[in-house]
PDB file of C-alpha atoms in Angstrom:
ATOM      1  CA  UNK O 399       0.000   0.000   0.000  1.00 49.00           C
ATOM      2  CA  UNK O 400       1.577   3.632  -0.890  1.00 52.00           C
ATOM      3  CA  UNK O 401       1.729   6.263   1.341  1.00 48.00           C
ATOM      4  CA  UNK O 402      -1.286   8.234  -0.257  1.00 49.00           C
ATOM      5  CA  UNK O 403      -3.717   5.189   0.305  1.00 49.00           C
ATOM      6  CA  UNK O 404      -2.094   4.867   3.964  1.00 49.00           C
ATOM      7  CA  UNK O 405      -2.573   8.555   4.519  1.00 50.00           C
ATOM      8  CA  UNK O 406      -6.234   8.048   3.094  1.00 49.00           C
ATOM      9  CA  UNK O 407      -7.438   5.502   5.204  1.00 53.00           C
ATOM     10  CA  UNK O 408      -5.637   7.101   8.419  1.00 48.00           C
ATOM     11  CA  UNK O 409      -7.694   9.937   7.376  1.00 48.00           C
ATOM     12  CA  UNK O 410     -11.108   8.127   7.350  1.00 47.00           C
ATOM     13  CA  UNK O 411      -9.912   6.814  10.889  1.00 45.00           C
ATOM     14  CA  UNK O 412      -9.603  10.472  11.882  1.00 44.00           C
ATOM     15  CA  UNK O 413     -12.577  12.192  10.882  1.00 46.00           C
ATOM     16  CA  UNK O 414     -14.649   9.010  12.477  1.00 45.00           C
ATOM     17  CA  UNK O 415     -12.923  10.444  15.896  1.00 41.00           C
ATOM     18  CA  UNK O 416     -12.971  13.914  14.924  1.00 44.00           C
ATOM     19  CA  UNK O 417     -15.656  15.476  17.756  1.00 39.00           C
ATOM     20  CA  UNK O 418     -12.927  14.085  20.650  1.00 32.00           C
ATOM     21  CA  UNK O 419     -10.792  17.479  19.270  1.00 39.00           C
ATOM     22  CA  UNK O 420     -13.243  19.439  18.531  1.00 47.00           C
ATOM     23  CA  UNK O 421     -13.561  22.909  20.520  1.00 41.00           C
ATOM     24  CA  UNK O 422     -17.390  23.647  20.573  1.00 43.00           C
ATOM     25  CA  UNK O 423     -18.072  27.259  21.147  1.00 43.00           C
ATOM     26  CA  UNK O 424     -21.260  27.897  22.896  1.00 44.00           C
ATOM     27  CA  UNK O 425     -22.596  31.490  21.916  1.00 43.00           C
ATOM     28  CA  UNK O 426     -23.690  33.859  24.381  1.00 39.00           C
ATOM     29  CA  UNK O 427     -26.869  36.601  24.115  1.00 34.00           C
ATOM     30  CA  UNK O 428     -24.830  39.608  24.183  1.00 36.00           C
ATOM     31  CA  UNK O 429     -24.065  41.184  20.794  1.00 37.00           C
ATOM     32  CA  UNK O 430     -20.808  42.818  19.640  1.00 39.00           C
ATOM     33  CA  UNK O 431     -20.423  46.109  19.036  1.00 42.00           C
ATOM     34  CA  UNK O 432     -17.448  45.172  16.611  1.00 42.00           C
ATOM     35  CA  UNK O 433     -19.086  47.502  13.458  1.00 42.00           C
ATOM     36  CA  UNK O 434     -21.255  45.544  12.366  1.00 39.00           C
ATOM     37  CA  UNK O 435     -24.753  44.042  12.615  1.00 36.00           C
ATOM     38  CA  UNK O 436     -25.518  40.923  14.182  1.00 35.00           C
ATOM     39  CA  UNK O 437     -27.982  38.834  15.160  1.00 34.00           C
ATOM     40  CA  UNK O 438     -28.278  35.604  17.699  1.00 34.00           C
ATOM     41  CA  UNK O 439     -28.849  32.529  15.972  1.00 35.00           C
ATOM     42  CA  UNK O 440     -31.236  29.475  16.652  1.00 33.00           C
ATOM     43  CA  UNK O 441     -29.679  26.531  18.532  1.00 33.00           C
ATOM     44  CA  UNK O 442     -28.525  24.039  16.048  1.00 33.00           C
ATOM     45  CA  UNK O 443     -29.451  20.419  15.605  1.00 31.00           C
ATOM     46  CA  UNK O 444     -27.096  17.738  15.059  1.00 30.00           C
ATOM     47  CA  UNK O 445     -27.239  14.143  13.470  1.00 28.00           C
ATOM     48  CA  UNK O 446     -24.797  11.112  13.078  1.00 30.00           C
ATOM     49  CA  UNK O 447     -23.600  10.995  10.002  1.00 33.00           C
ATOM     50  CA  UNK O 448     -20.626   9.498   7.901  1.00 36.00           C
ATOM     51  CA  UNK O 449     -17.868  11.340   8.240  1.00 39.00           C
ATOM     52  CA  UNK O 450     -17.021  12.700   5.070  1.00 36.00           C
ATOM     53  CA  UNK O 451     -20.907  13.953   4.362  1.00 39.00           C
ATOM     54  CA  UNK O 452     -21.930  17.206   4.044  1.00 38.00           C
ATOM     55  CA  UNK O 453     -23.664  18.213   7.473  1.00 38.00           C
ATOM     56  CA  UNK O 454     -25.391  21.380   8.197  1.00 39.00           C
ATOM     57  CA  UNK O 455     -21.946  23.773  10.412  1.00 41.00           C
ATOM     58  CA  UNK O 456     -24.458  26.393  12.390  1.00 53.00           C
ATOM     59  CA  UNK O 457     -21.631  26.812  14.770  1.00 84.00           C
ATOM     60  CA  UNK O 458     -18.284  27.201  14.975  1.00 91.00           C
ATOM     61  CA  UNK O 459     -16.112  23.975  15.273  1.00 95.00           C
ATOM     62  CA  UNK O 460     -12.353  24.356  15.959  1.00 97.00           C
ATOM     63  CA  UNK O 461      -9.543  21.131  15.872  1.00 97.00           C
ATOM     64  CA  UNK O 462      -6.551  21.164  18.350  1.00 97.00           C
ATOM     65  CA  UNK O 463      -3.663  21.725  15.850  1.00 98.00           C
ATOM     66  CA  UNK O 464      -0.346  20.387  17.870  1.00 96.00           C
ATOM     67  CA  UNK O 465       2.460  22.367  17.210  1.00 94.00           C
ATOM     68  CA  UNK O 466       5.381  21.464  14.999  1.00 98.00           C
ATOM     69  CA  UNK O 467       7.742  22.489  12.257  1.00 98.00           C
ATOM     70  CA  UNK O 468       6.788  23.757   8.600  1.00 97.00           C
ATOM     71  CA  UNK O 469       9.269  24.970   5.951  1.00 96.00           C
ATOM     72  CA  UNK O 470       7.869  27.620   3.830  1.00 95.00           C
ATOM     73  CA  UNK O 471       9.214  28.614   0.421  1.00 88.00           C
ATOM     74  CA  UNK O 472       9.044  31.849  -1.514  1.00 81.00           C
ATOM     75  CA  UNK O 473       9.321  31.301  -5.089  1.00 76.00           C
ATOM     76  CA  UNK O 474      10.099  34.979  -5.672  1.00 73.00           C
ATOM     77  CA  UNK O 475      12.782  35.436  -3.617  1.00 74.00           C
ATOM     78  CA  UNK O 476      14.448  31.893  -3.766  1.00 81.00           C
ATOM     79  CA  UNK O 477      14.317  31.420  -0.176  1.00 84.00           C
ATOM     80  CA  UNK O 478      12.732  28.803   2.280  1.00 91.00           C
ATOM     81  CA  UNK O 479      12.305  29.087   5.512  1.00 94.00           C
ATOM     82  CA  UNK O 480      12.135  27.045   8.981  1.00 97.00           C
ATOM     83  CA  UNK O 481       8.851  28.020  11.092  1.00 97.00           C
ATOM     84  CA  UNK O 482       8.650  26.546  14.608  1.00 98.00           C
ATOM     85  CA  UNK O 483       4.953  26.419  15.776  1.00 98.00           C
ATOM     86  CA  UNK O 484       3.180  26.357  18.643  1.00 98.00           C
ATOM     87  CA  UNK O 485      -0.353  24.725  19.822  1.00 98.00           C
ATOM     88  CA  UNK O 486      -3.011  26.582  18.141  1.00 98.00           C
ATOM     89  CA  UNK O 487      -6.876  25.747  17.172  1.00 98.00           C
ATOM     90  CA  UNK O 488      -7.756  26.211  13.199  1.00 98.00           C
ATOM     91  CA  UNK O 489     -11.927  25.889  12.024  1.00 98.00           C
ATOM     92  CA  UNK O 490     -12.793  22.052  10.761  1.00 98.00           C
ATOM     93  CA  UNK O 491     -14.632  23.974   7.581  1.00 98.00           C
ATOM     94  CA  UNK O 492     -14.037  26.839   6.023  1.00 98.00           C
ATOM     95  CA  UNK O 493     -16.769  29.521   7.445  1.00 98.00           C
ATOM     96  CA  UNK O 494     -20.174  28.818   5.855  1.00 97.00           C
ATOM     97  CA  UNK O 495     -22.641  31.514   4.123  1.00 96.00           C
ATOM     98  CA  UNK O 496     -25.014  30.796   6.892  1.00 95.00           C
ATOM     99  CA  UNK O 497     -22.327  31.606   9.848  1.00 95.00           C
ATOM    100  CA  UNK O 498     -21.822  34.698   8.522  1.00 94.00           C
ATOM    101  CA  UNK O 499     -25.542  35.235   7.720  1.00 91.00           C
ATOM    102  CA  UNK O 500     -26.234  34.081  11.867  1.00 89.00           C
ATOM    103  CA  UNK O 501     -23.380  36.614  13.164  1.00 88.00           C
ATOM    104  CA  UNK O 502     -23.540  39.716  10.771  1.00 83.00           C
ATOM    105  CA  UNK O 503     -27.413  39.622  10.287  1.00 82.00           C
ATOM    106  CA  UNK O 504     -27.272  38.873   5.995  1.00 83.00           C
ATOM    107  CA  UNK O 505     -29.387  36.430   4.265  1.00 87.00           C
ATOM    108  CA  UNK O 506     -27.526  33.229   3.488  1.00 92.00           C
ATOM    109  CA  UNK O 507     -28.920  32.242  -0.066  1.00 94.00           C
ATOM    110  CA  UNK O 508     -27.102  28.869  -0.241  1.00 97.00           C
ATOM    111  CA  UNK O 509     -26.263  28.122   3.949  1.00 95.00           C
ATOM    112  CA  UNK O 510     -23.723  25.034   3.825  1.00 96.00           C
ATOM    113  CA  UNK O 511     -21.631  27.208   1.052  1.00 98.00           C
ATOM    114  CA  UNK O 512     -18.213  28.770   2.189  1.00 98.00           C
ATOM    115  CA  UNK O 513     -18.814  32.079   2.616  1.00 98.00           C
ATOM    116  CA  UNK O 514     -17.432  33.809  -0.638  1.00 97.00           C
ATOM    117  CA  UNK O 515     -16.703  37.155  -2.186  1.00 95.00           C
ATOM    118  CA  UNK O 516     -15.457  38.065   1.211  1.00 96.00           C
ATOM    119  CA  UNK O 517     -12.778  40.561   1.485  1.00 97.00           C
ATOM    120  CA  UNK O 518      -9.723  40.089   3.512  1.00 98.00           C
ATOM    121  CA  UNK O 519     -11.191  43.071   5.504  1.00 97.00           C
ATOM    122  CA  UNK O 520     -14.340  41.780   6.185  1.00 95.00           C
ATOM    123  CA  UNK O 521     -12.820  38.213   6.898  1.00 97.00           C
ATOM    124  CA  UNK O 522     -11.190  40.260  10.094  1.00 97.00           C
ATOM    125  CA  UNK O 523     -14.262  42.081  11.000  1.00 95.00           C
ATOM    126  CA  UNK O 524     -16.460  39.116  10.947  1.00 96.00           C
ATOM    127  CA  UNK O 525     -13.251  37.598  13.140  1.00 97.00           C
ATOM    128  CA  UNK O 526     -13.338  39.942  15.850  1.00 97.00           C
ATOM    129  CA  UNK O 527     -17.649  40.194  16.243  1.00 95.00           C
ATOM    130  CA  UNK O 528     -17.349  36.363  16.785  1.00 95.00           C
ATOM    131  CA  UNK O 529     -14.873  37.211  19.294  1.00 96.00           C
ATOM    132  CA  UNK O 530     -16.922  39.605  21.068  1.00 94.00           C
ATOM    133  CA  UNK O 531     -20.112  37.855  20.837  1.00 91.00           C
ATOM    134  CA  UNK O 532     -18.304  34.501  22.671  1.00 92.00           C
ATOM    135  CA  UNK O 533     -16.651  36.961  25.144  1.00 94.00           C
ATOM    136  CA  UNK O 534     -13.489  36.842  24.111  1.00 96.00           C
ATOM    137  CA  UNK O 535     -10.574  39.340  23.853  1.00 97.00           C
ATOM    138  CA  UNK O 536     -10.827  40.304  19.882  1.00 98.00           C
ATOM    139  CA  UNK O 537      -7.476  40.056  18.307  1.00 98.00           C
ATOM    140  CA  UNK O 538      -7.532  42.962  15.659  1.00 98.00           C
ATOM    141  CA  UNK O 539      -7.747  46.577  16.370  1.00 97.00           C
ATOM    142  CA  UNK O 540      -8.474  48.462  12.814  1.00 90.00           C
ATOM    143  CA  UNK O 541      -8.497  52.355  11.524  1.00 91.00           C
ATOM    144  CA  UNK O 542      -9.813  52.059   8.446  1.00 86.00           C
ATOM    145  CA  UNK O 543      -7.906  49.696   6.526  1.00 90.00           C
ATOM    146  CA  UNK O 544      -4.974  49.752   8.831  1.00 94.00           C
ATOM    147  CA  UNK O 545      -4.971  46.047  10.835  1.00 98.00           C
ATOM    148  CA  UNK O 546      -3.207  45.956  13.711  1.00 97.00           C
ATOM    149  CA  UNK O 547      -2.867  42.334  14.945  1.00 98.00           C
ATOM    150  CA  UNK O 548      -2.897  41.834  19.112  1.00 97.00           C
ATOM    151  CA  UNK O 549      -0.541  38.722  19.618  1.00 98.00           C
ATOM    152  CA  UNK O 550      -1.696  37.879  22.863  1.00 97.00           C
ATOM    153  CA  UNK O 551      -5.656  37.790  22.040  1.00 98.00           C
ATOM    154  CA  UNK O 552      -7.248  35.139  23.065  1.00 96.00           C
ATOM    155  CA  UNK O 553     -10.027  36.143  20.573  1.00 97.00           C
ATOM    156  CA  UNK O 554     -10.941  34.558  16.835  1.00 98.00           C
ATOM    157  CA  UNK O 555      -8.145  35.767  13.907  1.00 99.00           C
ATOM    158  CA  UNK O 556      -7.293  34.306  10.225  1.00 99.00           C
ATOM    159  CA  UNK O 557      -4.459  32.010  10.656  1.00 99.00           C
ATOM    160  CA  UNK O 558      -1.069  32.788   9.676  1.00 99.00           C
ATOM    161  CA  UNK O 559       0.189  31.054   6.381  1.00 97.00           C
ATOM    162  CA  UNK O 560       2.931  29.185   8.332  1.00 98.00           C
ATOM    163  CA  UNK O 561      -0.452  27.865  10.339  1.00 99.00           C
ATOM    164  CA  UNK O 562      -2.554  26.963   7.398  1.00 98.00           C
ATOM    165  CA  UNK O 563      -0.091  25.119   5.505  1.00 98.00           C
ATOM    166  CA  UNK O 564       0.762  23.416   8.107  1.00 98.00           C
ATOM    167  CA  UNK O 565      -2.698  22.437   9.444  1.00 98.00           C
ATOM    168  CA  UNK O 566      -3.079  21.661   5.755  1.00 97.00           C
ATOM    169  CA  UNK O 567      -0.534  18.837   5.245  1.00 96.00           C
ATOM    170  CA  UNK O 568      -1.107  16.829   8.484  1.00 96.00           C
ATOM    171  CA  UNK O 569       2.174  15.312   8.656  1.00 94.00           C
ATOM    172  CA  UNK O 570       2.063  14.835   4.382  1.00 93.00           C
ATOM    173  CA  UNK O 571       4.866  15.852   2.582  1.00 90.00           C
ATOM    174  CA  UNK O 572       3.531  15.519  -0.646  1.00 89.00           C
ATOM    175  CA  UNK O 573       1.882  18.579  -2.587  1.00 91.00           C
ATOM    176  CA  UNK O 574      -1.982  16.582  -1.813  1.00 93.00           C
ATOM    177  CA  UNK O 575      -2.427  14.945   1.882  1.00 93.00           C
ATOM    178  CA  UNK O 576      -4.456  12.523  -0.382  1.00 92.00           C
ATOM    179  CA  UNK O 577      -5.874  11.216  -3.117  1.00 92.00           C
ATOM    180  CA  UNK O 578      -6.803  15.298  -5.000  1.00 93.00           C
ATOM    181  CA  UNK O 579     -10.596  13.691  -6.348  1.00 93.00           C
ATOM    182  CA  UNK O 580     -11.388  12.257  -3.148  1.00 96.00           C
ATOM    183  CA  UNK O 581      -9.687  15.240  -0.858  1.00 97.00           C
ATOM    184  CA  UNK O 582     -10.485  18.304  -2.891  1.00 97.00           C
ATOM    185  CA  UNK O 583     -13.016  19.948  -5.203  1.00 97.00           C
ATOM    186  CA  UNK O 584     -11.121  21.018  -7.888  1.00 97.00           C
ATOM    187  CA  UNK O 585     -11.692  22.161 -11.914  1.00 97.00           C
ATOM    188  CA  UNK O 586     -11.357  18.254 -12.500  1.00 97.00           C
ATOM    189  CA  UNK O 587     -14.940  18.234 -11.086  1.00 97.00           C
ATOM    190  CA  UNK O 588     -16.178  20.482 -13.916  1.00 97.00           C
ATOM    191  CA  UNK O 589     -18.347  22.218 -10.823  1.00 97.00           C
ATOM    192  CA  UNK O 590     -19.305  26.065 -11.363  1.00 97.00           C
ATOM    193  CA  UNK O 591     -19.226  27.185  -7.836  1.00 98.00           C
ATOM    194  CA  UNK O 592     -18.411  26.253  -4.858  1.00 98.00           C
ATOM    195  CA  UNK O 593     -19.729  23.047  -2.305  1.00 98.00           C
ATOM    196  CA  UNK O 594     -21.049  22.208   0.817  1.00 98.00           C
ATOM    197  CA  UNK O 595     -18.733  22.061   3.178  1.00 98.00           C
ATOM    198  CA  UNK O 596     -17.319  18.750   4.259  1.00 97.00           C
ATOM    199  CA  UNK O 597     -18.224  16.608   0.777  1.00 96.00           C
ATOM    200  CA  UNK O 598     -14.593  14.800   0.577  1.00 97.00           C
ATOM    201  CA  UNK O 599     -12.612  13.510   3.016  1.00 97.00           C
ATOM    202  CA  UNK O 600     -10.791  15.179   5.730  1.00 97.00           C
ATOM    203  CA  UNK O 601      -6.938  15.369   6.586  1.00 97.00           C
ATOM    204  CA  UNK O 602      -5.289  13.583   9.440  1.00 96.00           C
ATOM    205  CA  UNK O 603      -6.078  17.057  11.682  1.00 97.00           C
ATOM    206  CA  UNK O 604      -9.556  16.346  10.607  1.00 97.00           C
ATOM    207  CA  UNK O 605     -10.026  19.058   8.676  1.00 98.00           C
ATOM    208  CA  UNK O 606     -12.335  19.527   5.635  1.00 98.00           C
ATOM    209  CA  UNK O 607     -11.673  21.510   2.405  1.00 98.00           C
ATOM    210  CA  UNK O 608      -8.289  23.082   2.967  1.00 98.00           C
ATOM    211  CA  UNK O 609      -7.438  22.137  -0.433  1.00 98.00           C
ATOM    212  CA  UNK O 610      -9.503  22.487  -3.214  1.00 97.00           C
ATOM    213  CA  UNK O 611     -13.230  24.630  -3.161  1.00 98.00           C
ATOM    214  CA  UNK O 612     -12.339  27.648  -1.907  1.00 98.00           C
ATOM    215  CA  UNK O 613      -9.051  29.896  -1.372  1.00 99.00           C
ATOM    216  CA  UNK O 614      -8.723  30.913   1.953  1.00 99.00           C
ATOM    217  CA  UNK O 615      -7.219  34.271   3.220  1.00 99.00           C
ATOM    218  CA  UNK O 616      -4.400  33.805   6.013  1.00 99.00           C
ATOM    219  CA  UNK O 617      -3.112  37.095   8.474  1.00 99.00           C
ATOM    220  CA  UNK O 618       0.115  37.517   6.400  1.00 98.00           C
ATOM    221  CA  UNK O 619       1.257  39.954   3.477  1.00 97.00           C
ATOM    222  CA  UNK O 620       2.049  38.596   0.254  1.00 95.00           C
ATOM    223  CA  UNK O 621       4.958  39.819  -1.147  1.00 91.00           C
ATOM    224  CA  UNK O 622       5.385  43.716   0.139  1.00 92.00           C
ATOM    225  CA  UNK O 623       8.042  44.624  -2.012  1.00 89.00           C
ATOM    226  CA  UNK O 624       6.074  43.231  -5.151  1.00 88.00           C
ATOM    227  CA  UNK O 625       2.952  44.065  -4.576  1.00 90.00           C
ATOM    228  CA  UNK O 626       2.164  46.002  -1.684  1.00 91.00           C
ATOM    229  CA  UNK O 627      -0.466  45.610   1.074  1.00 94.00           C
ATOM    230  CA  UNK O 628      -1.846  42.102  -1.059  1.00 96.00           C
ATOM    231  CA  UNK O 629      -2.219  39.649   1.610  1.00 98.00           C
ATOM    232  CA  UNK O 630      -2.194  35.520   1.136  1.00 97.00           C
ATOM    233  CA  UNK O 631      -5.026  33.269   0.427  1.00 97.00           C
ATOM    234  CA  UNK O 632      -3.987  29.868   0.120  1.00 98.00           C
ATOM    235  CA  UNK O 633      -5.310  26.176  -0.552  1.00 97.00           C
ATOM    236  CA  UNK O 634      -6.876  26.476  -4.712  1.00 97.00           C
ATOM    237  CA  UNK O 635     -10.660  26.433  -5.389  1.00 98.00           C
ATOM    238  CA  UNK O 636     -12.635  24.710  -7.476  1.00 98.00           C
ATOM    239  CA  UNK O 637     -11.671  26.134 -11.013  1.00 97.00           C
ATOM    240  CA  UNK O 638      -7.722  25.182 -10.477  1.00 97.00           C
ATOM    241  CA  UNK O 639      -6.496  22.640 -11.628  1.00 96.00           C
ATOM    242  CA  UNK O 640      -4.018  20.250  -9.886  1.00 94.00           C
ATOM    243  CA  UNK O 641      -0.998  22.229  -9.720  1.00 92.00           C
ATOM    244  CA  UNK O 642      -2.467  25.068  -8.168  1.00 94.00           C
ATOM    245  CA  UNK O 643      -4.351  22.841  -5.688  1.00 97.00           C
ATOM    246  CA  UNK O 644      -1.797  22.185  -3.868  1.00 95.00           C
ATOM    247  CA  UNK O 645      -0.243  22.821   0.025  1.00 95.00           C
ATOM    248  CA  UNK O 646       2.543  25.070  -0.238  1.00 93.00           C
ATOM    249  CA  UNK O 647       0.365  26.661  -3.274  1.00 93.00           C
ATOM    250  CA  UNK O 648      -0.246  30.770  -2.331  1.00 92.00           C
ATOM    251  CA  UNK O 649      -1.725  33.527  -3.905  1.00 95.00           C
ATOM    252  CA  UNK O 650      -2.938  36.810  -2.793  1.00 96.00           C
ATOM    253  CA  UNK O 651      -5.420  40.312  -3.770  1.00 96.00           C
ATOM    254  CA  UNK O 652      -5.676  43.457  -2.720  1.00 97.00           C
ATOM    255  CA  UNK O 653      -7.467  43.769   1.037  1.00 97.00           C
ATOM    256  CA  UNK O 654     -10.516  45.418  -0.233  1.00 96.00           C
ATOM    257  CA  UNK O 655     -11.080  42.995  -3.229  1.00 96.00           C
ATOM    258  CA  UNK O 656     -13.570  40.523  -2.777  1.00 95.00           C
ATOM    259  CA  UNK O 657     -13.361  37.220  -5.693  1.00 96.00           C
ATOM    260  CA  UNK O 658     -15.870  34.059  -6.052  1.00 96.00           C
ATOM    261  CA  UNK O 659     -13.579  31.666  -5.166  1.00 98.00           C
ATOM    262  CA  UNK O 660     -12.410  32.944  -2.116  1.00 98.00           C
ATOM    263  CA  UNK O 661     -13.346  32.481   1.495  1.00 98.00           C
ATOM    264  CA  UNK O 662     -11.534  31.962   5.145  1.00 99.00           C
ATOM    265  CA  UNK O 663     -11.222  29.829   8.246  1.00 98.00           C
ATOM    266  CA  UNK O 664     -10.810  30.914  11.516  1.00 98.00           C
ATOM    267  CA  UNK O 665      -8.076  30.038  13.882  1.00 98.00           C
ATOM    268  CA  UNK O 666      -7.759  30.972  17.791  1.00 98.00           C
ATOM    269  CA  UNK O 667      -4.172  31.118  20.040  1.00 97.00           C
ATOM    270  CA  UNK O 668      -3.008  34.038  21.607  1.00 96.00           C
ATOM    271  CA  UNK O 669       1.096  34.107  22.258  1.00 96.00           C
ATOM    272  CA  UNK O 670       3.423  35.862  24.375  1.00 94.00           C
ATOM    273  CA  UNK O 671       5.098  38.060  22.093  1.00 88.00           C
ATOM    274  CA  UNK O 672       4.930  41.604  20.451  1.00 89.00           C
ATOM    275  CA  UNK O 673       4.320  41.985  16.851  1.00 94.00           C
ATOM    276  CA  UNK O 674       5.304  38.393  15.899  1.00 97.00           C
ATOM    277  CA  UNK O 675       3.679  34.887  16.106  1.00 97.00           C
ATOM    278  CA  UNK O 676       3.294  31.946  14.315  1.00 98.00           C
ATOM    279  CA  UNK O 677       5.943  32.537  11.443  1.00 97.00           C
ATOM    280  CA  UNK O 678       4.577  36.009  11.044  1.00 97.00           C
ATOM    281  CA  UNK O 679       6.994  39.488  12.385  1.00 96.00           C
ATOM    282  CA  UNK O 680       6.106  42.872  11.254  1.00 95.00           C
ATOM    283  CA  UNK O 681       9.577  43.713  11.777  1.00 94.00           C
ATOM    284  CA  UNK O 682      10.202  41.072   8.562  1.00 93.00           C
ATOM    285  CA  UNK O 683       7.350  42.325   6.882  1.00 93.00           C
ATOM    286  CA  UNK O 684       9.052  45.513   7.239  1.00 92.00           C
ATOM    287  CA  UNK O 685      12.116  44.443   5.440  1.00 90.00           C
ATOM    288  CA  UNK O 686      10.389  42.487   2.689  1.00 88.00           C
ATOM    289  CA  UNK O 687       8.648  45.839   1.613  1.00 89.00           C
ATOM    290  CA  UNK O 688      12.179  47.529   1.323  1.00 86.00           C
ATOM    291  CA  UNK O 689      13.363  47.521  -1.968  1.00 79.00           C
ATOM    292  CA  UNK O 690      16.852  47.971  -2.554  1.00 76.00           C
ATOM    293  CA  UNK O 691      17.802  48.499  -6.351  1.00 73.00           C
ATOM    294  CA  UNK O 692      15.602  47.643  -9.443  1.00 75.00           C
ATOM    295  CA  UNK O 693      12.022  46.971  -8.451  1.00 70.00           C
ATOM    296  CA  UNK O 694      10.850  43.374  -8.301  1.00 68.00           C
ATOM    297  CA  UNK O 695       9.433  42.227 -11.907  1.00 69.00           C
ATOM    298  CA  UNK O 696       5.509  42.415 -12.165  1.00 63.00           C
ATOM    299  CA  UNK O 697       5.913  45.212  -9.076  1.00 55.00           C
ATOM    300  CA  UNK O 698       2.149  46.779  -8.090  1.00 54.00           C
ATOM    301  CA  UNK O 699       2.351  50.240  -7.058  1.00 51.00           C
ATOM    302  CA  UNK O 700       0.063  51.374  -4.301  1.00 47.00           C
ATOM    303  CA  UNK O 701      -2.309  53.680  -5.447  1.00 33.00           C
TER     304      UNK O 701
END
């Protein structure tokens, strides 16, 4: 047996376990004042199902992601990179049309969808109003489009790209933690939008849909020096093909820009540190913006 049918049946073992990892966040009645509307949602109902169906995500559901080591590589620049992780909690699905519809108060026209043509900016505002509605400390403070990230808060945040690729391979070295048609929905599908959430099997962190269906923004800046304040979305969606479904696979848009094929995941894990986590320093970022001699090829100027 190869390593991607080994990997495939570890990962059936897995998601029939998954609810002993699962962090499930019970909401409160008190509404956040975060900017935007919201509204308290009905309790959900739940039912036993296979574990690689499609089931109805009214709330929140977060794995345990152990930490570790991932090695990150910037094609631009040449360079890879060592990230040390710690413990940190990512979402099991990619947040759904009708979790955004519960917490910001909006009609959710196909509920079990990944919430799409969400911008990077309103990814972190519905963030912090879930913080605030559970009670937690939110992690971004925002003036206008300027994001500040606050390490230590304990409250709901996008992940950092060292996070999600890591989360992502599970251990996997390969490019696919499994088989891509039974893992992902990709262009190979010949679908024209995106899918329920959890249709194809999970990863051995017993997570659903980080590759294939829908990009997903992370915290971190693309390339500064290239392209300015674009930040990452990673994972493909489901018109790429193969080679841009895979794990160490990123691309990025502008903040404000909001595409069909794009959506997030939350994580949670506050650190002891200033301006740095999880692979992510704005000191480094920083640097990377500082261009010394030509301009990068393909450079975006801000404007």
């Amino acid at each position: 047996m190869g390593a991607a049918a080994r990997a495939h049946q570890a990962a059936r073992r897995v998601a029939g376990r998954r609810r002993g990892v699962l962090v499930r966040l019970k909401r409160r009645t008190r509404r956040p004042d975060s900017g935007v509307e919201s509204r308290r949602p009905p309790p959900a109902s739940r039912r036993a199902t296979a574990p690689w169906e499609a089931v109805p995500v009214t709330e929140l559901e977060l794995a345990v992601i152990p930490g570790g080591t991932v090695v990150l590589h910037d094609a631009r620049r040449k360079a890879r990179r060592t990230v040390e992780l710690e413990p940190f909690e990512l979402g099991v699905y990619p947040v759904t049309e009708e979790q955004v519809g519960e917490l910001l108060g909006e009609t959710a026209h196909h509920p079990r969808r990944p919430a799409t043509d969400v911008s990077w900016l309103r990814a972190i505002r519905f963030c912090n109003a879930a913080s605030e509605w559970e009670g937690l400390e939110p992690a971004y403070a925002y003036d206008g489009e300027v994001v500040t990230w606050h390490v230590d808060a304990d409250g709901f945040r996008l992940p950092t790209e060292a996070e999600w690729e890591f989360a992502c391979r599970a251990g996997s070295t390969g490019p696919h933690y499994g088989p891509l048609d039974e893992v992902a929905w990709t262009a190979a599908d010949g679908v024209t939008h995106p899918q329920d959430v959890g249709g194809r099997h999970p990863n051995l962190n017993g997570l659903f849909d980080t590759l294939g269906n829908v990009w997903e923004w992370c915290w971190d800046l693309l390339d500064p020096a290239r392209y300015g304040d674009y930040r990452v979305f990673r994972g493909g969606g489901y018109a790429d093909d193969a080679w841009n479904v895979r794990a160490s696979a990123r691309r990025g848009g502008a903040p404000r820009m909001h595409h069909e094929d794009v959506g997030f995941r939350i994580a949670r894990g506050g650190f002891d540190a200033e301006d740095a986590a999880q692979g992510w320093s704005a000191a480094v970022d920083l640097e990377r913006a500082d261009v010394d001699g030509p301009l990068p090829p393909g450079w975006t100027p801000l404007r």
